[in-house]
Amino acid sequence: MLRAFVANFQKGIIEFKRYYFNSISGFATVLIFFYLIFFGVKSVSGSSPTFGQTIDGIIVGYFMWLMFIFSFQGIAWGIIEEAQRGTLEQVFVSPIPFEYQMFCRIITDFVINVLLAIPLMYFAAFTTGRHLNFDLITLLYLLIGGTMCALGIGMIMGGIALVFKRISSFIQIVTFGSLAFTMADPGNIFQKLLPMAQASHLMRDLAINGMRITQFPLSEHAVLWGAASMYVLTGILVFRIFEKRAMLTGTLGQY
Amino acid sequence: MIRVSNLVKTYKKRRSKKRITAVDNISFEIREREIFALLGPNGAGKTTTIKSICGLIVPDKGEIEIKGHSVLKERSRALRNISVVLEGSRNLYWRMTPVENIMYFCGIRGKTVKKSAALEILRELGIEDKANQVVHSLSRGMQQKAAIAVCLAAETDVLLLDEPTLGLDVNSSVEFRRIIKELSNRGKTILLSTHDMNLVEAVADRVAIMNKAKIVVCEEKERLVNLFTARGYKFRVKSNGNGETEKLKSLNPTSWKKDGDVIEFHLNLASSGNLYQVIETLKGLRLEIDTIEREMVNFEKIFIEYTSS
């Protein structure tokens, strides 16, 4: 199992380097969009006294959203690409279950995304004259909790992709829908159970109020991990249903 | 080594309640260290059979066992014993090198392969100089060799090769025959699905011919060839112009040619004993027998014989 994890991790790194243009242009796009949002908000808020807090929240919210979409899109696009390339069936023939292979890839993507997104976030803040001053461990803790929701959504999308193959429109809908979950402040428990909503909510507490992992009430931790577990378990269940369907219909490797 | 029993697979037809039968109640067994060829025209059910064996398709009915482990009930244990090169050229990651592909695919099976071991396998297949080139830049034949290298590195007892020579030039196909034979000599059990009759003739120990979702024959290759060699005869007789054509055609020749007073026809005789009956018939018609030749049979002829009915 550990060997499979290492193999998937190495493959993730190799492909990140080989598809360097795609990797670099992805991060350039992230920065360009960030500046568009930043200057858009700045032109609307002007010299409002709460602008500083708002923009810190936006920076964190934006990067939280990016982590979310990178994670769930990584799984869904990964399956679509593998089906297109024809390698999906080869991965399925491994005696180690495909869910585990996906899990390894998700962790790889998460590590790569964190390693690039956090410096990018500081760079974005620096170039816009902001100074982010918050606890990195709390940030990572929230990213892990939040990304687990994305994993669940990603597995659902991946399962759908196994059967229906072309789901790019659906991915885009979920991508824009997720903007609402990560940017809006959840008011009640049901809103907090929306994917990434609780993580984003706590992230704003971190960015604006300087809260640390130990300062969050226990109930907030419970909601964070409750939502994460709910999405991961649902994701695995739905993925298995679609996986079985693809094997019954013989559409696993077709595109 | 591999036992397929009463395998049935149907697919639902699109926008219809009808179902298409891809594999219809087939059974066969592949022995250890054997090269077993699955032959059949397009749509005969070969790929569905192979994909069912490697657990990519769940059959409607039937059982598949690999080394005593059921593919349906003990998937992981069963798959530990097999590696597969599927039809088409996309068994590998194109932006990775053969060595990286070997290490990756072994890794996801939980197996560690050192770079030196991967290079050794590539050397055996004659592509070690391509070890560090991305697969995308390799020729079709080399990509196929790299895919075989991945299977070899996995060190499984069974190799499933679906159309391994498809799209290869003559030289590469000939080389592939050598490689497959060598793998068998090393103790691998090989299931080969192919259209390539030359490959079957050159390497297979046993052959199953599939047609319309069923296995129409499953025999030792030599027996199959002998059977057909014993049956195929070419007759050359001189016509005497006494209306013998109708009588000769009643023998059901597989081909017929008349050139002046020379008639040439082919007969498939169930046993050599029937040959004497035909000679008697020809004598009765007062035809002068020029030559009787036993036909050399190739696999193409056997294949057509079984699949054209």
PDB file of C-alpha atoms in Angstrom, chain B residues 43-307:
ATOM      1  CA  GLY B  43     -17.346  -8.493 -32.495  1.00  0.00           C
ATOM      2  CA  ALA B  44     -16.920 -12.194 -31.736  1.00  0.00           C
ATOM      3  CA  GLY B  45     -16.483 -11.476 -28.010  1.00  0.00           C
ATOM      4  CA  LYS B  46     -12.717 -11.851 -27.590  1.00  0.00           C
ATOM      5  CA  THR B  47     -12.103  -8.521 -25.879  1.00  0.00           C
ATOM      6  CA  THR B  48     -15.137  -8.957 -23.613  1.00  0.00           C
ATOM      7  CA  THR B  49     -13.721 -12.339 -22.586  1.00  0.00           C
ATOM      8  CA  ILE B  50     -10.273 -10.897 -21.859  1.00  0.00           C
ATOM      9  CA  LYS B  51     -11.700  -7.924 -19.975  1.00  0.00           C
ATOM     10  CA  SER B  52     -13.877 -10.264 -17.918  1.00  0.00           C
ATOM     11  CA  ILE B  53     -10.822 -12.336 -17.034  1.00  0.00           C
ATOM     12  CA  CYS B  54      -8.926  -9.285 -15.817  1.00  0.00           C
ATOM     13  CA  GLY B  55     -11.906  -7.998 -13.849  1.00  0.00           C
ATOM     14  CA  LEU B  56     -12.706  -4.958 -15.978  1.00  0.00           C
ATOM     15  CA  ILE B  57     -16.129  -6.272 -16.927  1.00  0.00           C
ATOM     16  CA  VAL B  58     -18.548  -7.999 -14.591  1.00  0.00           C
ATOM     17  CA  PRO B  59     -20.201 -10.919 -16.421  1.00  0.00           C
ATOM     18  CA  ASP B  60     -23.927 -11.658 -16.168  1.00  0.00           C
ATOM     19  CA  LYS B  61     -23.288 -15.305 -15.399  1.00  0.00           C
ATOM     20  CA  GLY B  62     -20.402 -17.686 -15.071  1.00  0.00           C
ATOM     21  CA  GLU B  63     -17.215 -17.978 -13.118  1.00  0.00           C
ATOM     22  CA  ILE B  64     -13.590 -17.078 -13.813  1.00  0.00           C
ATOM     23  CA  GLU B  65     -10.755 -18.444 -11.733  1.00  0.00           C
ATOM     24  CA  ILE B  66      -7.101 -17.512 -11.903  1.00  0.00           C
ATOM     25  CA  LYS B  67      -4.857 -19.890  -9.996  1.00  0.00           C
ATOM     26  CA  GLY B  68      -7.859 -21.027  -7.995  1.00  0.00           C
ATOM     27  CA  HIS B  69      -8.991 -17.513  -7.055  1.00  0.00           C
ATOM     28  CA  SER B  70     -12.321 -16.251  -8.307  1.00  0.00           C
ATOM     29  CA  VAL B  71     -12.034 -12.943 -10.159  1.00  0.00           C
ATOM     30  CA  LEU B  72     -15.505 -11.975  -8.943  1.00  0.00           C
ATOM     31  CA  LYS B  73     -15.161 -12.983  -5.304  1.00  0.00           C
ATOM     32  CA  GLU B  74     -11.422 -12.588  -4.625  1.00  0.00           C
ATOM     33  CA  ARG B  75     -10.564  -9.890  -7.129  1.00  0.00           C
ATOM     34  CA  SER B  76      -7.319  -8.693  -5.518  1.00  0.00           C
ATOM     35  CA  ARG B  77      -5.890 -12.198  -5.072  1.00  0.00           C
ATOM     36  CA  ALA B  78      -6.830 -13.185  -8.595  1.00  0.00           C
ATOM     37  CA  LEU B  79      -5.416 -10.010 -10.167  1.00  0.00           C
ATOM     38  CA  ARG B  80      -2.126 -10.457  -8.337  1.00  0.00           C
ATOM     39  CA  ASN B  81      -1.373 -13.243 -10.816  1.00  0.00           C
ATOM     40  CA  ILE B  82      -2.061 -11.457 -14.076  1.00  0.00           C
ATOM     41  CA  SER B  83      -0.869  -8.511 -16.089  1.00  0.00           C
ATOM     42  CA  VAL B  84      -2.420  -7.346 -19.290  1.00  0.00           C
ATOM     43  CA  VAL B  85      -1.620  -5.457 -22.477  1.00  0.00           C
ATOM     44  CA  LEU B  86      -4.943  -4.250 -23.768  1.00  0.00           C
ATOM     45  CA  GLU B  87      -5.864  -3.523 -27.360  1.00  0.00           C
ATOM     46  CA  GLY B  88      -4.625  -0.197 -28.707  1.00  0.00           C
ATOM     47  CA  SER B  89      -1.503   1.756 -28.005  1.00  0.00           C
ATOM     48  CA  ARG B  90      -2.485   3.494 -24.807  1.00  0.00           C
ATOM     49  CA  ASN B  91      -1.399   1.099 -22.112  1.00  0.00           C
ATOM     50  CA  LEU B  92       1.255   3.512 -20.907  1.00  0.00           C
ATOM     51  CA  TYR B  93       1.529   7.127 -19.843  1.00  0.00           C
ATOM     52  CA  TRP B  94       2.829   8.880 -22.923  1.00  0.00           C
ATOM     53  CA  ARG B  95       4.568  11.719 -21.115  1.00  0.00           C
ATOM     54  CA  MET B  96       6.542   9.301 -18.985  1.00  0.00           C
ATOM     55  CA  THR B  97       9.531   7.212 -20.035  1.00  0.00           C
ATOM     56  CA  PRO B  98       9.403   3.393 -20.248  1.00  0.00           C
ATOM     57  CA  VAL B  99      11.419   3.175 -17.028  1.00  0.00           C
ATOM     58  CA  GLU B 100       9.044   5.550 -15.228  1.00  0.00           C
ATOM     59  CA  ASN B 101       6.064   3.585 -16.528  1.00  0.00           C
ATOM     60  CA  ILE B 102       7.573   0.312 -15.300  1.00  0.00           C
ATOM     61  CA  MET B 103       8.241   1.770 -11.867  1.00  0.00           C
ATOM     62  CA  TYR B 104       4.802   3.337 -11.669  1.00  0.00           C
ATOM     63  CA  PHE B 105       2.756   0.323 -12.759  1.00  0.00           C
ATOM     64  CA  CYS B 106       4.748  -1.988 -10.506  1.00  0.00           C
ATOM     65  CA  GLY B 107       4.370   0.509  -7.683  1.00  0.00           C
ATOM     66  CA  ILE B 108       0.584   0.593  -7.918  1.00  0.00           C
ATOM     67  CA  ARG B 109       0.642  -3.201  -7.655  1.00  0.00           C
ATOM     68  CA  GLY B 110       2.602  -2.780  -4.416  1.00  0.00           C
ATOM     69  CA  LYS B 111       5.839  -4.000  -5.967  1.00  0.00           C
ATOM     70  CA  THR B 112       9.196  -2.266  -5.811  1.00  0.00           C
ATOM     71  CA  VAL B 113      11.310  -2.345  -8.958  1.00  0.00           C
ATOM     72  CA  LYS B 114      14.767  -0.848  -9.019  1.00  0.00           C
ATOM     73  CA  LYS B 115      15.772   1.256 -11.977  1.00  0.00           C
ATOM     74  CA  SER B 116      18.536  -1.228 -12.818  1.00  0.00           C
ATOM     75  CA  ALA B 117      15.978  -4.061 -12.962  1.00  0.00           C
ATOM     76  CA  ALA B 118      13.707  -1.989 -15.211  1.00  0.00           C
ATOM     77  CA  LEU B 119      16.652  -1.289 -17.520  1.00  0.00           C
ATOM     78  CA  GLU B 120      17.511  -4.979 -17.624  1.00  0.00           C
ATOM     79  CA  ILE B 121      13.985  -5.838 -18.801  1.00  0.00           C
ATOM     80  CA  LEU B 122      14.151  -3.152 -21.473  1.00  0.00           C
ATOM     81  CA  ARG B 123      17.519  -4.512 -22.541  1.00  0.00           C
ATOM     82  CA  GLU B 124      16.037  -8.002 -22.948  1.00  0.00           C
ATOM     83  CA  LEU B 125      13.391  -6.524 -25.198  1.00  0.00           C
ATOM     84  CA  GLY B 126      15.962  -4.547 -27.139  1.00  0.00           C
ATOM     85  CA  ILE B 127      14.784  -1.064 -26.199  1.00  0.00           C
ATOM     86  CA  GLU B 128      17.172  -0.091 -23.426  1.00  0.00           C
ATOM     87  CA  ASP B 129      18.392   2.835 -25.528  1.00  0.00           C
ATOM     88  CA  LYS B 130      14.822   4.205 -25.357  1.00  0.00           C
ATOM     89  CA  ALA B 131      14.632   3.844 -21.588  1.00  0.00           C
ATOM     90  CA  ASN B 132      14.695   7.575 -20.920  1.00  0.00           C
ATOM     91  CA  GLN B 133      12.647   8.804 -23.854  1.00  0.00           C
ATOM     92  CA  VAL B 134       9.005   9.655 -23.288  1.00  0.00           C
ATOM     93  CA  VAL B 135       6.722   6.934 -24.641  1.00  0.00           C
ATOM     94  CA  HIS B 136       5.059   9.462 -26.927  1.00  0.00           C
ATOM     95  CA  SER B 137       8.233   9.707 -29.000  1.00  0.00           C
ATOM     96  CA  LEU B 138       8.580   5.937 -29.529  1.00  0.00           C
ATOM     97  CA  SER B 139       7.362   3.972 -32.531  1.00  0.00           C
ATOM     98  CA  ARG B 140       4.261   1.794 -32.217  1.00  0.00           C
ATOM     99  CA  GLY B 141       6.366  -1.356 -32.003  1.00  0.00           C
ATOM    100  CA  MET B 142       8.544   0.098 -29.272  1.00  0.00           C
ATOM    101  CA  GLN B 143       5.512   1.303 -27.332  1.00  0.00           C
ATOM    102  CA  GLN B 144       4.149  -2.209 -27.486  1.00  0.00           C
ATOM    103  CA  LYS B 145       7.467  -3.595 -26.273  1.00  0.00           C
ATOM    104  CA  ALA B 146       7.460  -1.084 -23.437  1.00  0.00           C
ATOM    105  CA  ALA B 147       3.936  -2.266 -22.501  1.00  0.00           C
ATOM    106  CA  ILE B 148       5.211  -5.852 -22.455  1.00  0.00           C
ATOM    107  CA  ALA B 149       8.145  -4.693 -20.320  1.00  0.00           C
ATOM    108  CA  VAL B 150       5.678  -3.319 -17.761  1.00  0.00           C
ATOM    109  CA  CYS B 151       3.973  -6.740 -17.636  1.00  0.00           C
ATOM    110  CA  LEU B 152       7.298  -8.526 -17.264  1.00  0.00           C
ATOM    111  CA  ALA B 153       8.389  -6.250 -14.451  1.00  0.00           C
ATOM    112  CA  ALA B 154       5.187  -7.113 -12.593  1.00  0.00           C
ATOM    113  CA  GLU B 155       6.455 -10.721 -12.546  1.00  0.00           C
ATOM    114  CA  THR B 156       3.007 -12.268 -12.830  1.00  0.00           C
ATOM    115  CA  ASP B 157       2.534 -15.855 -13.947  1.00  0.00           C
ATOM    116  CA  VAL B 158      -0.113 -14.988 -16.500  1.00  0.00           C
ATOM    117  CA  LEU B 159       0.046 -12.473 -19.348  1.00  0.00           C
ATOM    118  CA  LEU B 160      -3.066 -11.417 -21.222  1.00  0.00           C
ATOM    119  CA  LEU B 161      -2.257  -9.894 -24.597  1.00  0.00           C
ATOM    120  CA  ASP B 162      -5.136  -8.370 -26.514  1.00  0.00           C
ATOM    121  CA  GLU B 163      -4.189  -7.841 -30.181  1.00  0.00           C
ATOM    122  CA  PRO B 164      -0.467  -7.454 -29.424  1.00  0.00           C
ATOM    123  CA  THR B 165       0.595  -7.197 -33.081  1.00  0.00           C
ATOM    124  CA  LEU B 166      -2.167  -4.863 -34.221  1.00  0.00           C
ATOM    125  CA  GLY B 167      -0.707  -1.969 -36.204  1.00  0.00           C
ATOM    126  CA  LEU B 168       2.841  -3.344 -36.168  1.00  0.00           C
ATOM    127  CA  ASP B 169       4.955  -3.589 -39.298  1.00  0.00           C
ATOM    128  CA  VAL B 170       6.130  -6.991 -40.535  1.00  0.00           C
ATOM    129  CA  ASN B 171       9.516  -6.862 -38.817  1.00  0.00           C
ATOM    130  CA  SER B 172       8.026  -5.865 -35.482  1.00  0.00           C
ATOM    131  CA  SER B 173       5.369  -8.585 -35.785  1.00  0.00           C
ATOM    132  CA  VAL B 174       8.030 -11.206 -36.438  1.00  0.00           C
ATOM    133  CA  GLU B 175      10.026  -9.954 -33.472  1.00  0.00           C
ATOM    134  CA  PHE B 176       6.934 -10.111 -31.316  1.00  0.00           C
ATOM    135  CA  ARG B 177       6.475 -13.758 -32.157  1.00  0.00           C
ATOM    136  CA  ARG B 178       9.982 -14.385 -30.863  1.00  0.00           C
ATOM    137  CA  ILE B 179       9.296 -12.408 -27.687  1.00  0.00           C
ATOM    138  CA  ILE B 180       6.058 -14.272 -26.972  1.00  0.00           C
ATOM    139  CA  LYS B 181       7.720 -17.618 -27.527  1.00  0.00           C
ATOM    140  CA  GLU B 182      10.542 -16.596 -25.209  1.00  0.00           C
ATOM    141  CA  LEU B 183       8.100 -15.528 -22.509  1.00  0.00           C
ATOM    142  CA  SER B 184       6.484 -18.940 -22.727  1.00  0.00           C
ATOM    143  CA  ASN B 185       9.886 -20.606 -22.418  1.00  0.00           C
ATOM    144  CA  ARG B 186      10.395 -18.623 -19.235  1.00  0.00           C
ATOM    145  CA  GLY B 187       7.311 -20.276 -17.783  1.00  0.00           C
ATOM    146  CA  LYS B 188       4.673 -17.623 -18.424  1.00  0.00           C
ATOM    147  CA  THR B 189       1.123 -18.636 -19.234  1.00  0.00           C
ATOM    148  CA  ILE B 190      -0.107 -16.488 -22.095  1.00  0.00           C
ATOM    149  CA  LEU B 191      -3.595 -15.751 -23.316  1.00  0.00           C
ATOM    150  CA  LEU B 192      -3.472 -14.166 -26.721  1.00  0.00           C
ATOM    151  CA  SER B 193      -6.409 -12.539 -28.431  1.00  0.00           C
ATOM    152  CA  THR B 194      -5.652 -11.759 -32.040  1.00  0.00           C
ATOM    153  CA  HIS B 195      -6.616 -11.565 -35.687  1.00  0.00           C
ATOM    154  CA  ASP B 196      -3.037 -12.324 -36.678  1.00  0.00           C
ATOM    155  CA  MET B 197      -3.085 -15.869 -38.100  1.00  0.00           C
ATOM    156  CA  ASN B 198       0.682 -15.890 -38.593  1.00  0.00           C
ATOM    157  CA  LEU B 199       1.167 -15.147 -34.919  1.00  0.00           C
ATOM    158  CA  VAL B 200      -1.181 -17.971 -33.939  1.00  0.00           C
ATOM    159  CA  GLU B 201       0.532 -20.391 -36.287  1.00  0.00           C
ATOM    160  CA  ALA B 202       3.938 -19.426 -34.988  1.00  0.00           C
ATOM    161  CA  VAL B 203       3.383 -19.400 -31.237  1.00  0.00           C
ATOM    162  CA  ALA B 204       0.092 -20.889 -30.024  1.00  0.00           C
ATOM    163  CA  ASP B 205      -0.160 -24.243 -28.279  1.00  0.00           C
ATOM    164  CA  ARG B 206      -3.946 -24.307 -28.222  1.00  0.00           C
ATOM    165  CA  VAL B 207      -6.510 -22.277 -30.100  1.00  0.00           C
ATOM    166  CA  ALA B 208     -10.104 -21.338 -29.393  1.00  0.00           C
ATOM    167  CA  ILE B 209     -11.996 -19.830 -32.292  1.00  0.00           C
ATOM    168  CA  MET B 210     -14.870 -17.555 -31.318  1.00  0.00           C
ATOM    169  CA  ASN B 211     -17.695 -16.638 -33.606  1.00  0.00           C
ATOM    170  CA  LYS B 212     -20.918 -14.834 -32.783  1.00  0.00           C
ATOM    171  CA  ALA B 213     -20.194 -14.852 -29.049  1.00  0.00           C
ATOM    172  CA  LYS B 214     -19.557 -18.599 -28.870  1.00  0.00           C
ATOM    173  CA  ILE B 215     -16.470 -20.787 -28.966  1.00  0.00           C
ATOM    174  CA  VAL B 216     -16.871 -22.854 -32.100  1.00  0.00           C
ATOM    175  CA  VAL B 217     -13.721 -24.884 -31.641  1.00  0.00           C
ATOM    176  CA  CYS B 218     -11.087 -25.255 -28.929  1.00  0.00           C
ATOM    177  CA  GLU B 219      -8.237 -27.562 -29.863  1.00  0.00           C
ATOM    178  CA  GLU B 220      -4.516 -28.099 -29.802  1.00  0.00           C
ATOM    179  CA  LYS B 221      -3.136 -26.096 -32.699  1.00  0.00           C
ATOM    180  CA  GLU B 222      -1.312 -29.070 -34.189  1.00  0.00           C
ATOM    181  CA  ARG B 223      -4.438 -31.235 -34.083  1.00  0.00           C
ATOM    182  CA  LEU B 224      -6.453 -28.508 -35.748  1.00  0.00           C
ATOM    183  CA  VAL B 225      -3.894 -28.120 -38.531  1.00  0.00           C
ATOM    184  CA  ASN B 226      -3.608 -31.892 -39.000  1.00  0.00           C
ATOM    185  CA  LEU B 227      -7.350 -32.231 -39.091  1.00  0.00           C
ATOM    186  CA  PHE B 228      -7.621 -29.715 -41.871  1.00  0.00           C
ATOM    187  CA  THR B 229      -4.557 -30.994 -43.687  1.00  0.00           C
ATOM    188  CA  ALA B 230      -6.165 -34.453 -43.735  1.00  0.00           C
ATOM    189  CA  ARG B 231      -9.359 -32.964 -45.136  1.00  0.00           C
ATOM    190  CA  GLY B 232      -8.142 -30.642 -47.856  1.00  0.00           C
ATOM    191  CA  TYR B 233      -7.479 -32.091 -51.307  1.00  0.00           C
ATOM    192  CA  LYS B 234      -6.954 -30.501 -54.701  1.00  0.00           C
ATOM    193  CA  PHE B 235      -8.034 -32.567 -57.723  1.00  0.00           C
ATOM    194  CA  ARG B 236      -7.042 -31.963 -61.324  1.00  0.00           C
ATOM    195  CA  VAL B 237      -8.926 -34.039 -63.888  1.00  0.00           C
ATOM    196  CA  LYS B 238      -9.438 -33.996 -67.637  1.00  0.00           C
ATOM    197  CA  SER B 239     -13.008 -33.512 -68.782  1.00  0.00           C
ATOM    198  CA  ASN B 240     -14.442 -36.058 -71.222  1.00  0.00           C
ATOM    199  CA  GLY B 241     -17.353 -33.812 -72.222  1.00  0.00           C
ATOM    200  CA  ASN B 242     -20.014 -36.240 -70.967  1.00  0.00           C
ATOM    201  CA  GLY B 243     -21.790 -33.803 -68.622  1.00  0.00           C
ATOM    202  CA  GLU B 244     -19.619 -34.685 -65.625  1.00  0.00           C
ATOM    203  CA  THR B 245     -19.782 -31.102 -64.287  1.00  0.00           C
ATOM    204  CA  GLU B 246     -23.107 -31.548 -62.474  1.00  0.00           C
ATOM    205  CA  LYS B 247     -21.990 -34.816 -60.903  1.00  0.00           C
ATOM    206  CA  LEU B 248     -18.688 -33.325 -59.760  1.00  0.00           C
ATOM    207  CA  LYS B 249     -20.437 -30.295 -58.280  1.00  0.00           C
ATOM    208  CA  SER B 250     -22.653 -32.619 -56.278  1.00  0.00           C
ATOM    209  CA  LEU B 251     -19.492 -33.525 -54.299  1.00  0.00           C
ATOM    210  CA  ASN B 252     -19.660 -29.961 -52.864  1.00  0.00           C
ATOM    211  CA  PRO B 253     -16.232 -28.674 -53.881  1.00  0.00           C
ATOM    212  CA  THR B 254     -14.993 -25.630 -51.952  1.00  0.00           C
ATOM    213  CA  SER B 255     -13.624 -24.170 -55.187  1.00  0.00           C
ATOM    214  CA  TRP B 256     -14.050 -24.947 -58.878  1.00  0.00           C
ATOM    215  CA  LYS B 257     -12.127 -23.921 -61.964  1.00  0.00           C
ATOM    216  CA  LYS B 258     -12.470 -25.151 -65.544  1.00  0.00           C
ATOM    217  CA  ASP B 259      -9.826 -24.247 -68.062  1.00  0.00           C
ATOM    218  CA  GLY B 260     -10.464 -25.874 -71.473  1.00  0.00           C
ATOM    219  CA  ASP B 261     -10.830 -29.558 -70.753  1.00  0.00           C
ATOM    220  CA  VAL B 262      -8.973 -29.346 -67.427  1.00  0.00           C
ATOM    221  CA  ILE B 263     -11.092 -29.155 -64.287  1.00  0.00           C
ATOM    222  CA  GLU B 264      -9.530 -28.178 -60.989  1.00  0.00           C
ATOM    223  CA  PHE B 265     -11.538 -28.435 -57.766  1.00  0.00           C
ATOM    224  CA  HIS B 266     -10.964 -28.582 -54.024  1.00  0.00           C
ATOM    225  CA  LEU B 267     -12.713 -30.938 -51.643  1.00  0.00           C
ATOM    226  CA  ASN B 268     -12.806 -31.076 -47.883  1.00  0.00           C
ATOM    227  CA  LEU B 269     -12.955 -34.722 -46.933  1.00  0.00           C
ATOM    228  CA  ALA B 270     -13.916 -35.717 -43.396  1.00  0.00           C
ATOM    229  CA  SER B 271     -11.413 -38.564 -43.389  1.00  0.00           C
ATOM    230  CA  SER B 272      -8.845 -39.921 -45.788  1.00  0.00           C
ATOM    231  CA  GLY B 273     -11.120 -42.951 -46.306  1.00  0.00           C
ATOM    232  CA  ASN B 274     -13.458 -40.742 -48.278  1.00  0.00           C
ATOM    233  CA  LEU B 275     -10.675 -40.015 -50.719  1.00  0.00           C
ATOM    234  CA  TYR B 276     -11.059 -43.488 -52.205  1.00  0.00           C
ATOM    235  CA  GLN B 277     -14.796 -42.971 -52.636  1.00  0.00           C
ATOM    236  CA  VAL B 278     -14.070 -39.767 -54.582  1.00  0.00           C
ATOM    237  CA  ILE B 279     -11.518 -41.619 -56.742  1.00  0.00           C
ATOM    238  CA  GLU B 280     -14.135 -44.294 -57.408  1.00  0.00           C
ATOM    239  CA  THR B 281     -16.630 -41.595 -58.389  1.00  0.00           C
ATOM    240  CA  LEU B 282     -14.102 -40.005 -60.763  1.00  0.00           C
ATOM    241  CA  LYS B 283     -13.340 -43.389 -62.287  1.00  0.00           C
ATOM    242  CA  GLY B 284     -17.065 -44.049 -62.675  1.00  0.00           C
ATOM    243  CA  LEU B 285     -17.350 -40.806 -64.628  1.00  0.00           C
ATOM    244  CA  ARG B 286     -14.462 -41.983 -66.811  1.00  0.00           C
ATOM    245  CA  LEU B 287     -12.424 -38.917 -65.986  1.00  0.00           C
ATOM    246  CA  GLU B 288      -8.691 -39.005 -66.382  1.00  0.00           C
ATOM    247  CA  ILE B 289      -7.141 -38.038 -63.039  1.00  0.00           C
ATOM    248  CA  ASP B 290      -4.195 -35.772 -63.636  1.00  0.00           C
ATOM    249  CA  THR B 291      -3.155 -35.027 -60.024  1.00  0.00           C
ATOM    250  CA  ILE B 292      -4.457 -35.313 -56.457  1.00  0.00           C
ATOM    251  CA  GLU B 293      -2.669 -33.102 -53.977  1.00  0.00           C
ATOM    252  CA  ARG B 294      -3.107 -32.789 -50.258  1.00  0.00           C
ATOM    253  CA  GLU B 295      -3.544 -29.116 -49.533  1.00  0.00           C
ATOM    254  CA  MET B 296      -1.188 -27.276 -47.227  1.00  0.00           C
ATOM    255  CA  VAL B 297      -3.379 -25.683 -44.603  1.00  0.00           C
ATOM    256  CA  ASN B 298      -2.746 -22.363 -43.005  1.00  0.00           C
ATOM    257  CA  PHE B 299      -4.610 -20.916 -40.085  1.00  0.00           C
ATOM    258  CA  GLU B 300      -6.436 -18.444 -42.235  1.00  0.00           C
ATOM    259  CA  LYS B 301      -8.214 -21.297 -43.971  1.00  0.00           C
ATOM    260  CA  ILE B 302      -9.113 -22.980 -40.682  1.00  0.00           C
ATOM    261  CA  PHE B 303     -10.373 -19.689 -39.310  1.00  0.00           C
ATOM    262  CA  ILE B 304     -12.535 -18.995 -42.347  1.00  0.00           C
ATOM    263  CA  GLU B 305     -13.878 -22.546 -42.268  1.00  0.00           C
ATOM    264  CA  TYR B 306     -15.081 -22.172 -38.689  1.00  0.00           C
ATOM    265  CA  THR B 307     -16.314 -18.621 -38.808  1.00  0.00           C
TER     266      THR B 307
END
